[in-house]
Amino acid sequence: DVQMTQSPYNLAASLGESVSINCKASESISRYLAWYQQKPGKPNKLLIYDGSTLQSGIPSRFSGSGSGTDFTLTIRSLEPEDFGLYYCQQHYEYPLTFGSGTKLEIK
Amino acid sequence: QVQLKESGPGLVQASETLSLTCTVSGFSLTSNHVSWVRQPPGKGLEWLGRIRSGGTTDYNSALKSRLRISRDTSKSQVLLKMNSLQTEDTAIYYCTRSVLWVSYFDYWGQGVMVTVSS
């Protein structure tokens, strides 16, 4: 199985700042990585797929980059609604696997 | 609009079988894939398995012997059955949608909390 290592575990930032979350695969997954946002009481939201493709309706302050084994989710100019948990997921091979999550908090 | 809603018992006894239902609306089960994903309290996400648009299934090998996913297209429902439950199976169980040819999830249900009691 492809292991996904996500960092940092916790991240504290202020409104308006930019942050980056990293995801590393145990083997090459080409560009096949997705990012999700998780917030209490709401369905998980797909942000990015295929490494860098923005899902419809997601603000352009979210961006994804990387290929092979190393990927990054960047959020520019943090808004209040951006705080929550973020997970990466490889969609290259089965079983599909997720990173352990990053909690983005307000500083 | 696309919606998925999980339902099932909140509490199950260890060694028993869990039965969950995912009722979907806004899309066809014969044109999309539906997966089940779970999340133990305070932990990460684990993909359990899926039923493809054509009705075939794929399972996480770690759970394959205990898991069965089926569907009733007339009711727009996907069913999950997991036997020999242990306390480690306590989790929020989500159903998710994937469109054809992709394996990421563009819609998720709200999830249903299942507690396995010993």
XYZ file of C-alpha atoms in Angstrom:
225
model
C 0.000 0.000 0.000
C 1.129 3.577 -0.662
C 1.815 5.330 2.624
C 1.050 9.057 2.764
C 2.992 11.193 5.221
C 1.509 14.605 5.849
C 3.210 17.554 7.589
C 2.957 19.542 9.699
C 0.523 17.900 12.095
C -0.586 21.288 13.430
C -0.304 24.708 11.879
C -1.223 28.051 13.410
C -1.530 31.124 11.208
C -3.157 34.537 11.128
C -5.818 35.843 8.784
C -4.266 37.090 5.563
C -1.185 34.890 5.860
C -0.173 32.182 3.403
C 0.437 28.607 4.533
C 1.669 25.373 2.992
C 0.863 21.776 3.861
C 3.033 18.952 2.603
C 2.229 15.403 1.630
C 4.808 12.752 0.795
C 4.038 9.409 -0.824
C 6.065 6.274 -0.080
C 6.384 5.666 -3.829
C 5.662 7.619 -6.957
C 1.990 8.365 -7.530
C 2.554 10.498 -10.628
C 0.245 13.512 -10.277
C -2.642 11.609 -8.671
C -3.128 13.421 -5.393
C -6.241 15.030 -3.952
C -6.716 17.437 -1.062
C -9.786 17.689 1.171
C -10.968 20.085 3.841
C -12.807 18.737 6.869
C -14.910 20.885 9.182
C -17.260 19.821 11.982
C -20.840 19.306 10.908
C -20.098 19.658 7.204
C -19.371 17.112 4.479
C -15.715 16.854 3.561
C -14.897 19.135 0.671
C -12.722 18.259 -2.322
C -10.288 21.114 -2.974
C -7.726 19.842 -5.456
C -7.326 16.703 -7.566
C -4.666 15.463 -9.977
C -2.144 17.319 -7.855
C -2.994 20.817 -9.054
C -6.484 20.946 -10.567
C -8.827 23.160 -8.596
C -12.247 21.628 -7.994
C -15.138 23.679 -9.309
C -16.308 26.301 -6.833
C -13.110 26.320 -4.771
C -11.524 29.769 -4.365
C -8.358 30.439 -6.332
C -6.421 31.168 -3.118
C -6.096 27.376 -2.864
C -3.449 25.802 -5.070
C -1.711 22.463 -5.323
C 1.670 21.510 -6.687
C 3.972 18.537 -6.952
C 4.324 15.195 -8.663
C 5.969 11.875 -8.032
C 6.274 11.636 -4.261
C 6.163 15.226 -2.999
C 3.122 17.472 -3.001
C 2.103 20.774 -1.449
C -1.197 22.489 -0.757
C -0.841 26.265 -0.487
C -3.504 28.598 0.830
C -2.887 32.297 0.167
C -4.459 35.107 2.185
C -6.166 32.953 4.809
C -9.843 33.617 5.373
C -11.761 32.688 8.556
C -13.524 29.811 6.781
C -10.194 28.171 5.860
C -9.449 26.931 9.359
C -10.028 23.240 9.886
C -8.493 19.897 9.044
C -6.847 19.085 5.726
C -6.156 15.637 4.308
C -4.301 14.452 1.250
C -5.295 11.273 -0.608
C -3.490 9.368 -3.340
C -5.807 8.326 -6.171
C -3.140 6.463 -8.118
C -3.677 2.902 -6.961
C -5.781 0.715 -4.694
C -6.186 0.684 -1.806
C -6.719 4.424 -1.838
C -4.870 5.933 1.115
C -4.948 9.204 3.015
C -2.465 11.308 4.914
C -2.855 11.639 8.662
C -4.200 15.179 8.470
C -3.097 18.731 9.254
C -5.030 20.921 11.662
C -4.965 24.575 10.589
C -5.768 26.886 13.486
C -6.050 30.613 13.986
C -3.016 32.162 15.681
C -28.181 18.586 -6.216
C -25.884 15.705 -5.356
C -26.463 14.342 -1.858
C -25.417 11.258 0.052
C -26.835 10.327 3.436
C -25.636 7.514 5.662
C -27.905 5.719 8.086
C -27.580 2.837 10.482
C -27.382 1.834 14.118
C -25.316 4.053 16.357
C -24.342 1.203 18.648
C -23.380 -2.349 17.745
C -22.122 -5.172 19.927
C -18.694 -6.655 19.367
C -18.636 -9.771 17.188
C -21.905 -8.730 15.501
C -22.474 -7.478 11.952
C -22.781 -3.805 11.035
C -25.256 -2.815 8.358
C -25.164 0.706 6.958
C -27.133 2.326 4.166
C -26.101 5.200 1.936
C -29.052 6.839 0.215
C -28.083 9.036 -2.698
C -29.895 11.677 -4.714
C -29.014 13.928 -7.597
C -27.037 11.276 -9.474
C -27.308 7.725 -10.741
C -25.570 4.748 -9.151
C -25.174 3.244 -12.612
C -23.105 6.209 -13.798
C -20.927 6.847 -10.733
C -18.891 4.923 -8.181
C -19.692 4.978 -4.455
C -17.081 4.281 -1.808
C -17.179 3.851 1.940
C -14.543 5.628 4.048
C -14.261 5.562 7.828
C -12.593 7.712 10.480
C -11.977 6.491 14.039
C -12.387 9.226 16.658
C -9.486 11.662 16.500
C -7.781 9.692 13.735
C -7.361 9.780 9.978
C -9.411 8.492 7.065
C -9.422 4.905 5.809
C -10.877 3.784 2.484
C -12.917 0.605 2.934
C -14.136 -0.255 -0.522
C -16.353 0.771 -3.387
C -19.050 -0.357 -5.724
C -18.471 0.697 -9.280
C -21.063 2.027 -11.674
C -21.303 -1.397 -13.288
C -21.944 -3.108 -9.953
C -18.550 -4.715 -9.377
C -16.749 -4.132 -6.112
C -13.237 -3.357 -4.865
C -12.190 -3.754 -1.247
C -9.334 -2.715 0.982
C -7.437 -5.971 1.372
C -7.052 -5.298 5.100
C -10.825 -5.656 5.525
C -11.868 -7.695 2.510
C -12.749 -10.839 4.439
C -15.214 -8.938 6.651
C -16.735 -6.515 4.191
C -19.494 -6.638 1.624
C -20.773 -3.692 -0.394
C -23.895 -3.987 -2.503
C -26.572 -1.718 -3.917
C -30.247 -1.397 -4.724
C -30.481 0.899 -7.714
C -34.280 1.056 -7.497
C -33.929 2.694 -4.094
C -30.731 4.642 -4.927
C -29.046 2.938 -1.997
C -25.605 1.481 -1.375
C -25.296 -1.010 1.452
C -22.298 -1.854 3.608
C -22.087 -4.966 5.747
C -19.119 -5.602 8.013
C -18.988 -8.694 10.191
C -17.012 -9.729 13.265
C -16.953 -6.204 14.625
C -14.337 -5.175 17.158
C -14.041 -2.045 19.281
C -11.402 -0.810 16.793
C -14.192 -0.532 14.223
C -15.691 2.347 16.189
C -15.653 5.236 13.726
C -17.580 7.698 11.648
C -18.541 5.947 8.432
C -18.866 8.058 5.287
C -20.133 7.266 1.836
C -18.608 9.174 -1.036
C -19.055 9.608 -4.765
C -16.502 9.333 -7.535
C -17.300 10.029 -11.156
C -16.227 7.510 -13.778
C -12.507 6.979 -14.417
C -11.363 8.773 -11.276
C -10.675 7.693 -7.720
C -11.035 10.873 -5.753
C -14.260 11.867 -4.035
C -16.156 14.919 -5.203
C -19.070 14.502 -2.776
C -19.244 13.111 0.735
C -22.064 12.321 3.070
C -22.137 13.835 6.558
C -21.178 10.490 8.044
C -22.728 8.255 10.673
C -21.061 7.500 13.990
C -20.892 3.819 14.857
C -19.775 2.685 18.297
C -18.832 -0.939 18.849
C -19.438 -1.977 22.428
C -17.678 -4.863 24.103
